[in-house]
Amino acid sequence: MTDAKFRENKLHDIIHFGVRAVVGTIFIAHSLGKFNPGFVGFLNQIGIPAEMQFLIALAEFVPGILLIIGILTRISASILSVVALGAIFHVKHATNLTGQGGYELELLLLVSVLSIIVVGPGRVSLSHIVKKIPRFLQ
């Protein structure tokens, strides 16, 4: 392998990990507020039962962690894509792309997790280190 090709592969691995880490961190950060009791009031306003609070918070928190460490990446990204779609269509009502109440962040996160589903965990991941995890679970 040429030196240039080796550097290109390393850069690809680092950037792929960076995307996973940033997307995972954003979902974790957004999940933390959903563990607070005040989130129940918001859920009631948009017609979601209060019992869903913990499930919604966990649906962002746990897959976010799994994305960062790179295990069950495709499953985690799939869960997060459902979360992003729910935010776009149920919370933001897909009315304004930008500005107040815009869904551009959610759309960017959706596209990011969809690309992670397609590409997989990459080489800088626990899945790659363990190697015994079936590909469809990576």
Short mmCIF file of C-alpha atoms in Angstrom, two decimals:
data_model
loop_
_atom_site.label_atom_id
_atom_site.label_comp_id
_atom_site.label_asym_id
_atom_site.label_seq_id
_atom_site.Cartn_x
_atom_site.Cartn_y
_atom_site.Cartn_z
CA MET A 1 0.00 0.00 0.00
CA THR A 2 1.37 3.38 -0.91
CA ASP A 3 2.00 5.98 1.75
CA ALA A 4 -0.64 8.30 0.25
CA LYS A 5 -3.25 5.52 0.21
CA PHE A 6 -2.42 4.61 3.82
CA ARG A 7 -2.90 8.25 4.91
CA GLU A 8 -6.16 8.47 2.95
CA ASN A 9 -7.52 5.36 4.69
CA LYS A 10 -6.49 6.67 8.12
CA LEU A 11 -8.13 10.03 7.39
CA HIS A 12 -11.30 8.24 6.27
CA ASP A 13 -11.34 6.20 9.49
CA ILE A 14 -10.81 9.26 11.67
CA ILE A 15 -13.49 11.31 9.91
CA HIS A 16 -15.95 8.42 10.03
CA PHE A 17 -15.38 8.06 13.78
CA GLY A 18 -15.71 11.84 14.16
CA VAL A 19 -19.10 11.86 12.46
CA ARG A 20 -20.33 9.01 14.67
CA ALA A 21 -18.98 10.71 17.80
CA VAL A 22 -20.47 14.12 17.00
CA VAL A 23 -23.89 12.72 16.06
CA GLY A 24 -23.91 10.50 19.16
CA THR A 25 -22.91 13.42 21.39
CA ILE A 26 -25.66 15.64 19.95
CA PHE A 27 -28.31 12.99 20.60
CA ILE A 28 -26.99 12.41 24.14
CA ALA A 29 -27.04 16.16 24.84
CA HIS A 30 -30.60 16.45 23.55
CA SER A 31 -31.70 13.45 25.62
CA LEU A 32 -30.53 14.84 28.96
CA GLY A 33 -33.28 17.47 29.16
CA LYS A 34 -35.87 14.82 28.43
CA PHE A 35 -35.11 13.09 31.75
CA ASN A 36 -36.31 16.20 33.66
CA PRO A 37 -39.89 16.23 35.01
CA GLY A 38 -40.63 19.44 33.07
CA PHE A 39 -40.46 17.53 29.80
CA VAL A 40 -43.79 15.87 30.65
CA GLY A 41 -45.57 19.21 30.19
CA PHE A 42 -44.12 19.58 26.70
CA LEU A 43 -45.18 16.03 25.82
CA ASN A 44 -48.73 16.79 26.96
CA GLN A 45 -48.78 19.92 24.77
CA ILE A 46 -47.94 17.93 21.65
CA GLY A 47 -50.29 15.04 22.46
CA ILE A 48 -47.80 12.42 23.61
CA PRO A 49 -48.61 10.52 26.84
CA ALA A 50 -46.43 11.37 29.85
CA GLU A 51 -45.54 7.69 30.19
CA MET A 52 -43.41 8.01 27.04
CA GLN A 53 -40.96 10.46 28.69
CA PHE A 54 -38.44 7.90 29.88
CA LEU A 55 -38.66 5.84 26.67
CA ILE A 56 -38.10 8.92 24.49
CA ALA A 57 -35.12 10.01 26.60
CA LEU A 58 -33.58 6.52 26.50
CA ALA A 59 -34.21 6.27 22.73
CA GLU A 60 -31.77 9.15 22.27
CA PHE A 61 -29.34 8.49 25.13
CA VAL A 62 -28.51 4.79 24.73
CA PRO A 63 -28.14 4.77 20.91
CA GLY A 64 -26.03 7.93 21.20
CA ILE A 65 -23.58 6.11 23.47
CA LEU A 66 -23.57 3.06 21.22
CA LEU A 67 -22.81 5.24 18.18
CA ILE A 68 -19.81 6.77 19.92
CA ILE A 69 -18.28 3.44 20.96
CA GLY A 70 -19.22 1.85 17.65
CA ILE A 71 -21.23 -1.18 18.66
CA LEU A 72 -24.72 -2.02 17.36
CA THR A 73 -24.17 1.03 15.18
CA ARG A 74 -26.72 0.30 12.45
CA ILE A 75 -29.45 -0.60 14.94
CA SER A 76 -28.69 2.51 17.00
CA ALA A 77 -28.69 4.72 13.92
CA SER A 78 -32.01 3.17 12.86
CA ILE A 79 -33.57 4.02 16.23
CA LEU A 80 -32.18 7.55 16.01
CA SER A 81 -33.61 7.94 12.49
CA VAL A 82 -37.07 7.20 13.90
CA VAL A 83 -36.44 9.78 16.64
CA ALA A 84 -35.37 12.37 14.05
CA LEU A 85 -38.41 11.64 11.87
CA GLY A 86 -40.65 12.02 14.92
CA ALA A 87 -39.04 15.36 15.71
CA ILE A 88 -39.44 16.58 12.14
CA PHE A 89 -43.04 15.51 11.58
CA HIS A 90 -44.64 15.33 15.03
CA VAL A 91 -42.82 18.04 16.98
CA LYS A 92 -41.82 20.53 14.26
CA HIS A 93 -44.68 19.58 11.90
CA ALA A 94 -42.26 19.90 8.95
CA THR A 95 -43.40 23.45 8.27
CA ASN A 96 -40.29 25.63 8.32
CA LEU A 97 -36.89 24.38 7.28
CA THR A 98 -35.11 27.35 8.87
CA GLY A 99 -35.87 30.02 11.44
CA GLN A 100 -38.01 29.76 14.55
CA GLY A 101 -39.33 26.21 14.84
CA GLY A 102 -37.24 25.09 11.87
CA TYR A 103 -36.29 21.47 11.47
CA GLU A 104 -32.90 21.89 9.74
CA LEU A 105 -30.96 20.36 12.67
CA GLU A 106 -33.26 17.34 12.80
CA LEU A 107 -32.98 16.91 9.03
CA LEU A 108 -29.18 17.08 9.21
CA LEU A 109 -29.18 14.51 12.03
CA LEU A 110 -31.52 12.28 10.01
CA VAL A 111 -29.23 12.37 6.97
CA SER A 112 -26.23 11.72 9.25
CA VAL A 113 -27.73 8.62 10.87
CA LEU A 114 -28.92 7.33 7.49
CA SER A 115 -25.36 7.61 6.18
CA ILE A 116 -24.11 5.77 9.27
CA ILE A 117 -26.62 2.98 8.55
CA VAL A 118 -25.26 2.67 5.00
CA VAL A 119 -21.55 2.90 5.86
CA GLY A 120 -21.60 0.98 9.15
CA PRO A 121 -19.38 1.45 12.19
CA GLY A 122 -16.04 1.77 10.42
CA ARG A 123 -12.66 0.55 11.62
CA VAL A 124 -12.41 2.87 14.61
CA SER A 125 -15.14 1.08 16.53
CA LEU A 126 -15.65 -1.59 19.14
CA SER A 127 -17.38 -3.73 16.49
CA HIS A 128 -14.21 -3.75 14.40
CA ILE A 129 -12.05 -4.61 17.41
CA VAL A 130 -14.28 -7.46 18.62
CA LYS A 131 -14.83 -8.87 15.09
CA LYS A 132 -17.18 -11.58 16.37
CA ILE A 133 -20.23 -9.38 16.05
CA PRO A 134 -22.29 -10.32 12.97
CA ARG A 135 -22.23 -7.65 10.26
CA PHE A 136 -25.96 -6.96 10.46
CA LEU A 137 -25.57 -6.13 14.17
CA GLN A 138 -22.64 -3.80 13.67
#
